[in-house]
Each structure stands twice: as C-alpha cells, then as structure tokens.
Amino acid sequence: MPYQLVHATGSTIYFVFLILFLWMSRVPRTNPGAGWWALGMLFALLARLVFLFLLPQHEASLVITVYWGLNVLEKLCLVAGLVRFFGVAVRLPWFWGATAVVEVWVLVSWLAGVAPLARGLGVAAFNIAMLCYV
C-alpha cells in the first residue's frame, strides 16, 4: 500500500480524534486527561502531515527525523493523559526526562549520520516502553 494512502488516512483519523478530544476537554468537570490526549493527537497529526507533504520535497533522513520527534511527543502526551484522566499516582517528570533523552538521541543521531535502523531502534524502544507502561 502506498505511503501516501496510509498517511492520508491516518491524518484524517487523527484529525477526527483531535476534534473529539478537544470537544471533550471543554465539557465542564472533565479532568485534564482529555486535553493531553488532544495534544497527543495534534502531534500525531503533524507527524503524518510532515511525512505526507515533506517527504517528496526534502531529504528523507530529515523528514523521518522530524516524524520520529513528533511521534515521541505524541506518546508522552498520551501517557500524561492517561495519568491525569485516571488519577494514577505517577510522577510525570520521569516521562518528561525519558522523552527529552529520546528527542536528543533522535537529533544527535541524525546530525552524526547514524544509520536509520539504529536511530529507529532508539525510538522503537521508547515507544515500546511507553506502551508497556500503559
């Protein structure tokens, strides 16, 4: 399946979720988890749009690096939303720190010219860790 179709469909789905979570966050007495989820959907939407529109025009390595950076921020927002929504007693600075480390990894590895597979393994490990936490 062509990446254009995948990312166009994904962008549409993330846009709908963004609107729904923004709407839900405006409902009185709704805890702040919905706002975090809306922010996560915004990062996911931006990641898909970057990949969809910038890949044909720019260097693939740069576009993939930006995509991974936005994807990492999405995972942080989704976990923060879960913590806020369900009132879990978890200290979020650990997640902020882990996100900062991965963002620095993505940037430094891109600047150093590390192979995309090695860069992707760092992002994949972070994503797996965040999803396992959930």
Short mmCIF file of C-alpha atoms in Angstrom, two decimals:
data_model
loop_
_atom_site.label_atom_id
_atom_site.label_comp_id
_atom_site.label_asym_id
_atom_site.label_seq_id
_atom_site.Cartn_x
_atom_site.Cartn_y
_atom_site.Cartn_z
CA MET A 1 0.00 0.00 0.00
CA PRO A 2 1.49 3.41 -0.92
CA TYR A 3 2.65 5.57 1.97
CA GLN A 4 0.52 8.46 0.68
CA LEU A 5 -2.66 6.48 1.22
CA VAL A 6 -1.57 5.29 4.66
CA HIS A 7 -0.62 8.75 5.90
CA ALA A 8 -3.62 10.50 4.32
CA THR A 9 -5.96 8.03 6.05
CA GLY A 10 -4.01 8.33 9.31
CA SER A 11 -4.12 12.13 9.13
CA THR A 12 -7.88 12.07 8.72
CA ILE A 13 -8.35 9.72 11.64
CA TYR A 14 -6.04 11.73 13.91
CA PHE A 15 -7.82 14.94 12.91
CA VAL A 16 -11.19 13.47 13.91
CA PHE A 17 -9.77 12.27 17.24
CA LEU A 18 -8.20 15.69 17.80
CA ILE A 19 -11.56 17.39 17.34
CA LEU A 20 -13.33 14.88 19.61
CA PHE A 21 -10.75 15.16 22.40
CA LEU A 22 -10.74 18.96 22.17
CA TRP A 23 -14.51 18.92 22.39
CA MET A 24 -14.42 16.52 25.33
CA SER A 25 -11.84 18.67 27.14
CA ARG A 26 -14.23 21.63 27.00
CA VAL A 27 -17.01 19.77 28.80
CA PRO A 28 -17.37 21.11 32.35
CA ARG A 29 -15.89 18.95 35.12
CA THR A 30 -13.89 16.84 32.66
CA ASN A 31 -10.44 16.21 34.07
CA PRO A 32 -7.36 17.39 32.12
CA GLY A 33 -6.59 13.99 30.58
CA ALA A 34 -8.70 14.77 27.52
CA GLY A 35 -6.64 17.89 26.81
CA TRP A 36 -3.45 15.85 26.94
CA TRP A 37 -4.97 13.34 24.53
CA ALA A 38 -5.93 16.17 22.18
CA LEU A 39 -2.35 17.42 22.28
CA GLY A 40 -1.12 13.89 21.56
CA MET A 41 -3.45 13.66 18.56
CA LEU A 42 -2.15 17.02 17.35
CA PHE A 43 1.43 15.71 17.42
CA ALA A 44 0.33 12.52 15.65
CA LEU A 45 -1.50 14.55 13.00
CA LEU A 46 1.52 16.81 12.48
CA ALA A 47 3.82 13.78 12.19
CA ARG A 48 1.65 12.27 9.48
CA LEU A 49 1.34 15.56 7.61
CA VAL A 50 5.10 16.14 7.74
CA PHE A 51 5.70 12.70 6.31
CA LEU A 52 2.97 13.09 3.69
CA PHE A 53 3.81 16.55 2.38
CA LEU A 54 7.52 17.00 3.02
CA LEU A 55 8.91 13.60 2.05
CA PRO A 56 8.70 14.21 -1.73
CA GLN A 57 10.35 17.65 -1.42
CA HIS A 58 13.09 17.23 1.19
CA GLU A 59 15.80 14.82 2.25
CA ALA A 60 14.20 11.63 3.57
CA SER A 61 16.52 11.46 6.58
CA LEU A 62 15.42 14.91 7.80
CA VAL A 63 11.73 14.19 7.27
CA ILE A 64 11.94 10.87 9.12
CA THR A 65 13.80 12.57 11.98
CA VAL A 66 11.05 15.17 12.36
CA TYR A 67 8.43 12.42 12.10
CA TRP A 68 10.10 10.45 14.91
CA GLY A 69 10.43 13.56 17.06
CA LEU A 70 6.72 14.29 16.79
CA ASN A 71 5.87 10.63 17.34
CA VAL A 72 7.81 10.62 20.60
CA LEU A 73 5.92 13.71 21.80
CA GLU A 74 2.66 12.00 20.94
CA LYS A 75 3.47 9.05 23.22
CA LEU A 76 4.36 11.39 26.10
CA CYS A 77 1.04 13.22 25.77
CA LEU A 78 -0.95 10.00 25.60
CA VAL A 79 0.66 8.66 28.78
CA ALA A 80 0.26 12.02 30.55
CA GLY A 81 -3.41 11.99 29.55
CA LEU A 82 -3.89 8.51 30.98
CA VAL A 83 -2.18 9.51 34.22
CA ARG A 84 -4.35 12.63 34.54
CA PHE A 85 -7.59 11.01 33.40
CA PHE A 86 -7.43 8.02 35.72
CA GLY A 87 -5.73 9.87 38.58
CA VAL A 88 -2.80 7.46 38.73
CA ALA A 89 -0.21 8.40 41.34
CA VAL A 90 2.77 8.61 39.00
CA ARG A 91 5.43 11.27 38.84
CA LEU A 92 5.45 12.64 35.29
CA PRO A 93 8.96 14.19 35.42
CA TRP A 94 10.38 10.71 34.73
CA PHE A 95 8.40 10.62 31.49
CA TRP A 96 9.45 14.15 30.56
CA GLY A 97 13.07 13.17 31.17
CA ALA A 98 12.80 10.00 29.10
CA THR A 99 11.19 11.98 26.30
CA ALA A 100 13.97 14.57 26.40
CA VAL A 101 16.61 11.82 26.22
CA VAL A 102 14.95 10.25 23.19
CA GLU A 103 14.50 13.62 21.46
CA VAL A 104 18.19 14.35 21.98
CA TRP A 105 19.01 10.85 20.69
CA VAL A 106 16.99 11.47 17.54
CA LEU A 107 18.64 14.84 16.91
CA VAL A 108 22.21 13.80 17.73
CA SER A 109 21.99 10.55 15.80
CA TRP A 110 20.65 12.42 12.77
CA LEU A 111 23.43 15.02 12.98
CA ALA A 112 26.04 12.29 13.42
CA GLY A 113 24.73 10.35 10.44
CA VAL A 114 23.86 7.22 12.37
CA ALA A 115 22.13 4.58 10.26
CA PRO A 116 18.34 4.95 10.18
CA LEU A 117 17.88 1.45 11.60
CA ALA A 118 19.94 2.31 14.69
CA ARG A 119 18.08 5.61 15.13
CA GLY A 120 14.78 3.82 14.75
CA LEU A 121 15.69 1.26 17.39
CA GLY A 122 16.00 4.02 19.99
CA VAL A 123 12.61 5.44 19.09
CA ALA A 124 11.05 1.97 18.96
CA ALA A 125 12.43 1.12 22.41
CA PHE A 126 10.93 4.33 23.80
CA ASN A 127 7.57 3.66 22.14
CA ILE A 128 7.52 0.10 23.45
CA ALA A 129 8.38 1.26 26.95
CA MET A 130 5.63 3.89 26.94
CA LEU A 131 3.03 1.50 25.55
CA CYS A 132 4.05 -1.19 28.05
CA TYR A 133 3.60 1.33 30.83
CA VAL A 134 0.09 1.98 29.60
#
